[in-house]
Coordinates of C-alpha atoms in Angstrom, one line a residue:
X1 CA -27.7 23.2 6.8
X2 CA -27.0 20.0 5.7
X3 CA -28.1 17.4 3.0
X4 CA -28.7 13.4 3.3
X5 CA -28.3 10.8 0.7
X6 CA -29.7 7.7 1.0
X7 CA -29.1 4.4 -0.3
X8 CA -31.7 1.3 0.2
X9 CA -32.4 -2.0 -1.1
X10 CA -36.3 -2.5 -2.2
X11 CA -37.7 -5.0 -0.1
X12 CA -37.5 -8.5 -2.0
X13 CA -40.2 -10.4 0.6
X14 CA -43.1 -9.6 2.8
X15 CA -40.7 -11.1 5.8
X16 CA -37.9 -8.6 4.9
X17 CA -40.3 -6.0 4.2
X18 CA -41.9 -6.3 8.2
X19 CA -38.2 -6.3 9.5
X20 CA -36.4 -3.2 10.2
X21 CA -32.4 -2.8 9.4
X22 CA -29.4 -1.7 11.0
X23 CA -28.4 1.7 9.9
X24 CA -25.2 3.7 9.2
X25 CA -24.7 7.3 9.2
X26 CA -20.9 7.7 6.6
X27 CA -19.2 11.2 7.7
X28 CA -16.6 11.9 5.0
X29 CA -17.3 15.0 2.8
X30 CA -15.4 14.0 -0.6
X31 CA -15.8 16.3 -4.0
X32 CA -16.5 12.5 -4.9
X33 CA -19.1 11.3 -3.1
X34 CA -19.9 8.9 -6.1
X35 CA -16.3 7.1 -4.4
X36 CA -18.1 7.1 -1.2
X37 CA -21.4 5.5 -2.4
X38 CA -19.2 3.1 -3.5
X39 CA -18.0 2.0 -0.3
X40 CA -22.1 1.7 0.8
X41 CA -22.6 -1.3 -1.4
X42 CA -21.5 -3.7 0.8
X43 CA -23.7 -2.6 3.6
X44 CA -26.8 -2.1 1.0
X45 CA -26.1 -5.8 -0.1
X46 CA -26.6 -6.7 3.5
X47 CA -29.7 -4.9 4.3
X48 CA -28.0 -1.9 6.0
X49 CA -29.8 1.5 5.1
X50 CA -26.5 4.0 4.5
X51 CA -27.0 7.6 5.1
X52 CA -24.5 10.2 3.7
X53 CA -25.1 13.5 5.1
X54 CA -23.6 16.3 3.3
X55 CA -22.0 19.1 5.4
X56 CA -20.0 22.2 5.2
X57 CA -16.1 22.2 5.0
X58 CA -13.6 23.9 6.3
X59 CA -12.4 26.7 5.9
X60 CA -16.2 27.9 4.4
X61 CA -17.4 27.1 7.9
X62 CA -15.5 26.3 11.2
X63 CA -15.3 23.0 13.5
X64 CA -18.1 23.6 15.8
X65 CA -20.4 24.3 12.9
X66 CA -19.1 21.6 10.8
X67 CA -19.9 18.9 14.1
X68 CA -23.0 20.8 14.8
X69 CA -24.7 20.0 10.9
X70 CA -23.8 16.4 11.5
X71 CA -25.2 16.4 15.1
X72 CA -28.5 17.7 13.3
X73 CA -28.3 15.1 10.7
X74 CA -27.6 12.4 13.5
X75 CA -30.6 13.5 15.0
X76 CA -32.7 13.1 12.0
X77 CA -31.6 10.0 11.1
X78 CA -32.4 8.5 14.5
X79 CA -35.6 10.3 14.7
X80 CA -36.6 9.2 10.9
X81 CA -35.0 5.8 11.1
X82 CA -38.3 4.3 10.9
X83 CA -39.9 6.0 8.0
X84 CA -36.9 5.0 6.0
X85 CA -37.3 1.2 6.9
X86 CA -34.2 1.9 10.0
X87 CA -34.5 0.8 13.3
X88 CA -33.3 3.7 15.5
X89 CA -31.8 1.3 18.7
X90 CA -29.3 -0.3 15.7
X91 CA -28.1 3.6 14.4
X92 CA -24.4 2.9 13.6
X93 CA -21.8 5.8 13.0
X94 CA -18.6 5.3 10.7
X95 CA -16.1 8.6 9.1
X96 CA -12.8 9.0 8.0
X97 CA -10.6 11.8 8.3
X98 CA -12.6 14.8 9.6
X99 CA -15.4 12.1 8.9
X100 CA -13.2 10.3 12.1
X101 CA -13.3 13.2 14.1
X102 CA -16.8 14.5 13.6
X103 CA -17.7 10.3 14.9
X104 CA -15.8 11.1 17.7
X105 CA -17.5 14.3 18.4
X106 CA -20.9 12.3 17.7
X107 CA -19.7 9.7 20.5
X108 CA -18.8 12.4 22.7
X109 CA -22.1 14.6 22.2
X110 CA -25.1 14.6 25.0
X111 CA -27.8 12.7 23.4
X112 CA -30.3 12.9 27.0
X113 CA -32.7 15.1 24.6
X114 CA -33.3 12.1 22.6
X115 CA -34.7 10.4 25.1
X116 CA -33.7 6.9 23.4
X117 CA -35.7 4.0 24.7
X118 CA -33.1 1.8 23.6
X119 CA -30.4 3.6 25.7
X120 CA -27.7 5.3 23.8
X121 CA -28.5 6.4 20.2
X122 CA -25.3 5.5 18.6
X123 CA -25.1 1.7 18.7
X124 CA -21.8 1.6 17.6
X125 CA -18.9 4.0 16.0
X126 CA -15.8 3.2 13.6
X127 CA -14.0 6.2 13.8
X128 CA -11.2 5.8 10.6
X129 CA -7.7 8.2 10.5
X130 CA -9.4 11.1 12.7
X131 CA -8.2 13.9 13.7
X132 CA -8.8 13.7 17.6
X133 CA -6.6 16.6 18.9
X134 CA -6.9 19.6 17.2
X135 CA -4.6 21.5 19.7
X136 CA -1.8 20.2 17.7
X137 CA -3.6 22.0 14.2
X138 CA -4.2 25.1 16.0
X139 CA -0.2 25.3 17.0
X140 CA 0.9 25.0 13.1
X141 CA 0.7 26.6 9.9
X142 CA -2.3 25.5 9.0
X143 CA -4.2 27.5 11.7
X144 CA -3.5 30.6 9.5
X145 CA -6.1 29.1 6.9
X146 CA -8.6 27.7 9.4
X147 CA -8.7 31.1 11.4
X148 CA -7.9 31.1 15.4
X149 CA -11.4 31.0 16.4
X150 CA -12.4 27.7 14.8
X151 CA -12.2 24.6 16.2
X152 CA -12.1 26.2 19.5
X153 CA -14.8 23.6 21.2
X154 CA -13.6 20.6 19.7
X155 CA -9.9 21.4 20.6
X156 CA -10.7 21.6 24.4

């Protein structure tokens, strides 16, 4: 399960209002997401629609279910890009931290069941401070709180 927040501009001319935007899916879970909207107002102020989904966090839930929310709320926002004002060939992904790796895992996913008509469904990715190799996590200390069995996919 996962939850979406977005942020928009109202349209300010009949022009702007026939035009579709860019838009950019945020992956970085914060107990302050008011820091992380934030952060959107830069892309708001330019006419990019900002999506925030909201997922689990480790250790609540494990790696593969953590990437597999945002893979569902990727594939809402491409599929609802329209209703929301978006155009789904400019879908743009961006996290930090886990945020990083969960873009990573986003880049890395098999989209063919989209069946984009603008090719690839991620336009673009800004992967910030991610955690790309998990095999390293899985060999400390830290394992003992994320539990052996999680993470397994995305460590391979």
């Amino acid at each position: 399960m996962f939850r979406l927040s977005l942020r928009r501009t109202a349209p300010s001319s009949a022009q702007e209002q026939a035009s579709t935007k860019a838009a950019l899916s945020l992956c970085h879970r914060s107990a302050d997401n008011a820091w992380f909207r934030l952060i959107t107002r830069p892309f708001v102020k330019r006419g990019v629609v900002v999506v925030l989904p909201n997922y689990g966090l480790c250790p609540s839930v494990g790696m593969d279910a953590l990437v597999e929310q945002c893979t569902r709320a990727f594939e809402w926002i491409w599929r609802s890009a329209a209703s929301f004002g978006g155009d789904e060939s400019r879908v743009f992904v961006s996290g930090h931290s886990a945020g990083g790796h969960i873009s990573g895992m986003l880049l890395a996913h098999d989209w063919s069941s989209l069946r984009s008509g603008s090719g690839f469904p991620i336009k673009g990715v800004t992967a910030i401070s991610g955690l790309f190799d998990l095999e390293l996590i899985r060999l400390t200390s830290l394992n003992q709180r994320l539990a052996p069995h999680r993470g397994v996919r995305n460590a391979q």
